[in-house]
Short mmCIF file of N, CA and C in Angstrom, two decimals:
data_model
loop_
_atom_site.label_atom_id
_atom_site.label_comp_id
_atom_site.label_asym_id
_atom_site.label_seq_id
_atom_site.Cartn_x
_atom_site.Cartn_y
_atom_site.Cartn_z
N MET A 1 81.08 89.00 105.38
CA MET A 1 81.39 89.08 103.58
C MET A 1 79.98 89.13 102.65
N CYS A 2 80.72 89.85 101.52
CA CYS A 2 79.85 90.18 100.60
C CYS A 2 79.63 89.00 99.16
N ALA A 3 78.97 89.12 99.69
CA ALA A 3 78.34 87.66 98.48
C ALA A 3 77.89 87.92 97.08
N PHE A 4 77.46 89.23 96.94
CA PHE A 4 76.76 89.36 95.75
C PHE A 4 77.13 90.86 95.18
N VAL A 5 77.94 91.71 95.48
CA VAL A 5 78.19 92.79 95.18
C VAL A 5 79.83 93.26 95.48
N PHE A 6 80.58 93.02 95.19
CA PHE A 6 81.98 93.04 95.32
C PHE A 6 82.66 94.45 95.76
N THR A 7 81.48 94.85 95.03
CA THR A 7 82.55 96.94 95.20
C THR A 7 82.13 97.33 96.76
N SER A 8 80.77 96.44 97.34
CA SER A 8 80.69 97.67 98.43
C SER A 8 81.21 96.36 99.15
N CYS A 9 82.15 95.37 99.18
CA CYS A 9 82.74 94.90 100.79
C CYS A 9 83.81 95.85 101.49
N LYS A 10 83.92 95.77 102.79
CA LYS A 10 84.71 97.30 103.53
C LYS A 10 85.99 95.95 103.39
N LYS A 11 87.09 96.12 102.95
CA LYS A 11 88.55 95.73 103.42
C LYS A 11 89.31 96.98 104.45
N GLY A 12 90.52 96.35 104.45
CA GLY A 12 91.64 97.14 105.07
C GLY A 12 92.42 97.98 104.09
N TYR A 13 92.71 99.03 104.31
CA TYR A 13 93.29 100.08 103.64
C TYR A 13 94.04 100.74 104.34
N THR A 14 95.60 100.77 103.49
CA THR A 14 96.42 101.81 104.28
C THR A 14 96.76 103.24 103.87
N CYS A 15 96.50 104.50 103.72
CA CYS A 15 96.77 105.81 103.22
C CYS A 15 98.24 105.74 103.56
N TYR A 16 99.28 106.13 102.37
CA TYR A 16 100.48 106.50 103.00
C TYR A 16 100.54 107.51 102.40
N CYS A 17 101.44 108.25 102.74
CA CYS A 17 101.49 110.33 102.31
C CYS A 17 103.00 109.86 102.44
N THR A 18 103.97 110.49 101.50
CA THR A 18 105.29 110.43 100.91
C THR A 18 105.75 111.41 100.48
N ASN A 19 107.15 111.56 100.71
CA ASN A 19 107.71 113.05 100.01
C ASN A 19 109.09 112.42 99.16
N PRO A 20 109.83 112.86 98.70
CA PRO A 20 110.98 112.55 98.42
C PRO A 20 112.05 111.71 99.25
N SER A 21 111.69 111.91 100.41
CA SER A 21 112.98 111.33 101.62
C SER A 21 111.96 110.02 102.21
N GLY A 22 110.67 110.15 102.02
CA GLY A 22 109.84 108.25 102.07
C GLY A 22 108.64 108.65 102.44
N THR A 23 108.40 107.36 103.24
CA THR A 23 106.94 107.75 103.95
C THR A 23 106.79 108.40 105.20
N PHE A 24 106.14 109.26 105.37
CA PHE A 24 106.28 110.02 106.77
C PHE A 24 105.04 109.80 107.72
N ASP A 25 104.14 109.58 106.71
CA ASP A 25 102.66 109.63 107.32
C ASP A 25 101.73 108.32 106.91
N TYR A 26 101.08 107.97 107.61
CA TYR A 26 100.42 106.97 107.31
C TYR A 26 99.23 106.68 108.28
N TYR A 27 97.74 106.28 108.01
CA TYR A 27 96.88 105.85 108.62
C TYR A 27 95.91 104.45 108.02
N ASN A 28 95.01 104.16 108.79
CA ASN A 28 94.66 102.92 108.42
C ASN A 28 93.12 103.06 107.55
N ILE A 29 92.52 102.66 107.33
CA ILE A 29 91.29 102.73 106.80
C ILE A 29 90.40 101.13 106.53
N HIS A 30 89.20 101.55 107.48
CA HIS A 30 88.69 100.17 106.86
C HIS A 30 87.18 100.23 105.92
N ASP A 31 87.19 100.75 105.31
CA ASP A 31 86.02 101.03 104.28
C ASP A 31 85.95 100.01 103.08
N THR A 32 84.70 100.88 102.22
CA THR A 32 84.90 100.20 100.52
C THR A 32 86.66 101.43 100.32
N LYS A 33 86.23 100.47 99.08
CA LYS A 33 87.55 100.51 98.38
C LYS A 33 87.36 102.31 97.68
N LYS A 34 85.79 102.41 97.37
CA LYS A 34 85.64 104.21 96.59
C LYS A 34 86.10 105.18 97.86
N ASN A 35 85.23 104.27 99.35
CA ASN A 35 85.57 105.69 100.23
C ASN A 35 86.37 105.55 100.84
N ALA A 36 87.67 104.71 100.57
CA ALA A 36 88.66 104.47 101.03
C ALA A 36 89.68 105.74 100.31
N THR A 37 89.54 105.97 99.03
CA THR A 37 90.22 106.01 98.29
C THR A 37 90.01 108.20 98.41
N GLN A 38 88.38 107.73 98.79
CA GLN A 38 87.78 109.19 98.91
C GLN A 38 88.84 109.77 100.37
N ARG A 39 88.53 108.90 101.23
CA ARG A 39 89.38 109.27 102.72
C ARG A 39 90.91 109.99 102.55
N CYS A 40 91.42 109.32 101.71
CA CYS A 40 92.67 109.22 101.55
C CYS A 40 93.14 110.52 100.46
N LYS A 41 92.19 111.21 99.93
CA LYS A 41 92.05 112.21 99.16
C LYS A 41 92.19 113.22 99.96
N ASP A 42 91.00 113.29 100.91
CA ASP A 42 90.81 114.08 101.92
C ASP A 42 91.61 114.64 102.91
N TYR A 43 92.31 113.59 102.90
CA TYR A 43 93.58 113.18 104.06
C TYR A 43 94.33 114.36 104.08
N TYR A 44 94.71 114.10 102.26
CA TYR A 44 95.42 115.09 101.31
C TYR A 44 94.96 116.51 101.44
N ASP A 45 93.71 116.85 100.85
CA ASP A 45 93.91 117.70 101.14
C ASP A 45 93.81 118.45 102.18
N THR A 46 93.27 118.23 103.49
CA THR A 46 93.16 119.14 104.06
C THR A 46 94.65 119.34 104.83
N HIS A 47 95.66 118.28 104.96
CA HIS A 47 97.03 118.35 105.71
C HIS A 47 97.67 119.01 104.95
N TYR A 48 97.45 118.72 103.70
CA TYR A 48 98.94 118.98 102.82
C TYR A 48 99.10 120.00 101.40
N ALA A 49 97.84 120.06 101.07
CA ALA A 49 97.53 120.64 99.48
C ALA A 49 97.94 121.92 99.68
N SER A 50 97.44 122.75 100.81
CA SER A 50 97.60 124.52 100.94
C SER A 50 99.09 124.60 101.40
N VAL A 51 100.12 123.62 101.38
CA VAL A 51 101.36 124.08 101.61
C VAL A 51 101.88 124.42 100.38
N PRO A 52 102.25 125.56 100.14
CA PRO A 52 103.42 126.26 98.76
C PRO A 52 104.99 125.45 98.53
N PHE A 53 104.95 124.47 97.57
CA PHE A 53 105.81 124.34 96.45
C PHE A 53 106.31 122.59 97.90
N ASN A 54 104.96 121.89 98.19
CA ASN A 54 104.77 120.77 98.78
C ASN A 54 105.51 120.00 97.67
N GLU A 55 106.17 118.31 98.18
CA GLU A 55 106.05 118.08 97.52
C GLU A 55 105.25 116.11 97.77
N VAL A 56 104.53 116.19 98.35
CA VAL A 56 104.00 115.03 99.21
C VAL A 56 103.13 114.73 97.90
N THR A 57 102.66 112.97 98.47
CA THR A 57 101.84 112.52 97.42
C THR A 57 101.08 111.74 98.63
N CYS A 58 99.72 111.07 98.38
CA CYS A 58 98.86 110.08 99.37
C CYS A 58 98.63 109.25 98.51
N GLU A 59 98.77 108.26 98.91
CA GLU A 59 97.84 106.81 97.56
C GLU A 59 97.49 106.20 98.67
N LEU A 60 96.65 105.59 98.42
CA LEU A 60 96.06 104.13 99.05
C LEU A 60 96.37 103.17 98.79
N LYS A 61 97.14 101.66 99.49
CA LYS A 61 97.38 100.60 99.59
C LYS A 61 96.21 99.60 99.92
N THR A 62 96.55 98.35 99.97
CA THR A 62 95.33 97.42 100.61
C THR A 62 96.61 97.34 101.31
N LYS A 63 96.13 96.28 102.91
CA LYS A 63 96.71 96.09 103.80
C LYS A 63 96.82 94.44 103.16
#
């Protein structure tokens, strides 16, 4: 447990990727919020950003 610096505590997060039909892809991340946010963004960039006319969004949520 982080006693002094709360921003560096590792927690459980889930990166959810959705489109207008609903959630179709997600994965769990156990890291700091900053790193988890970046990993979720990187996941989107790697898997969906290059798809033309994509309606996918990925967002991070606390478990």
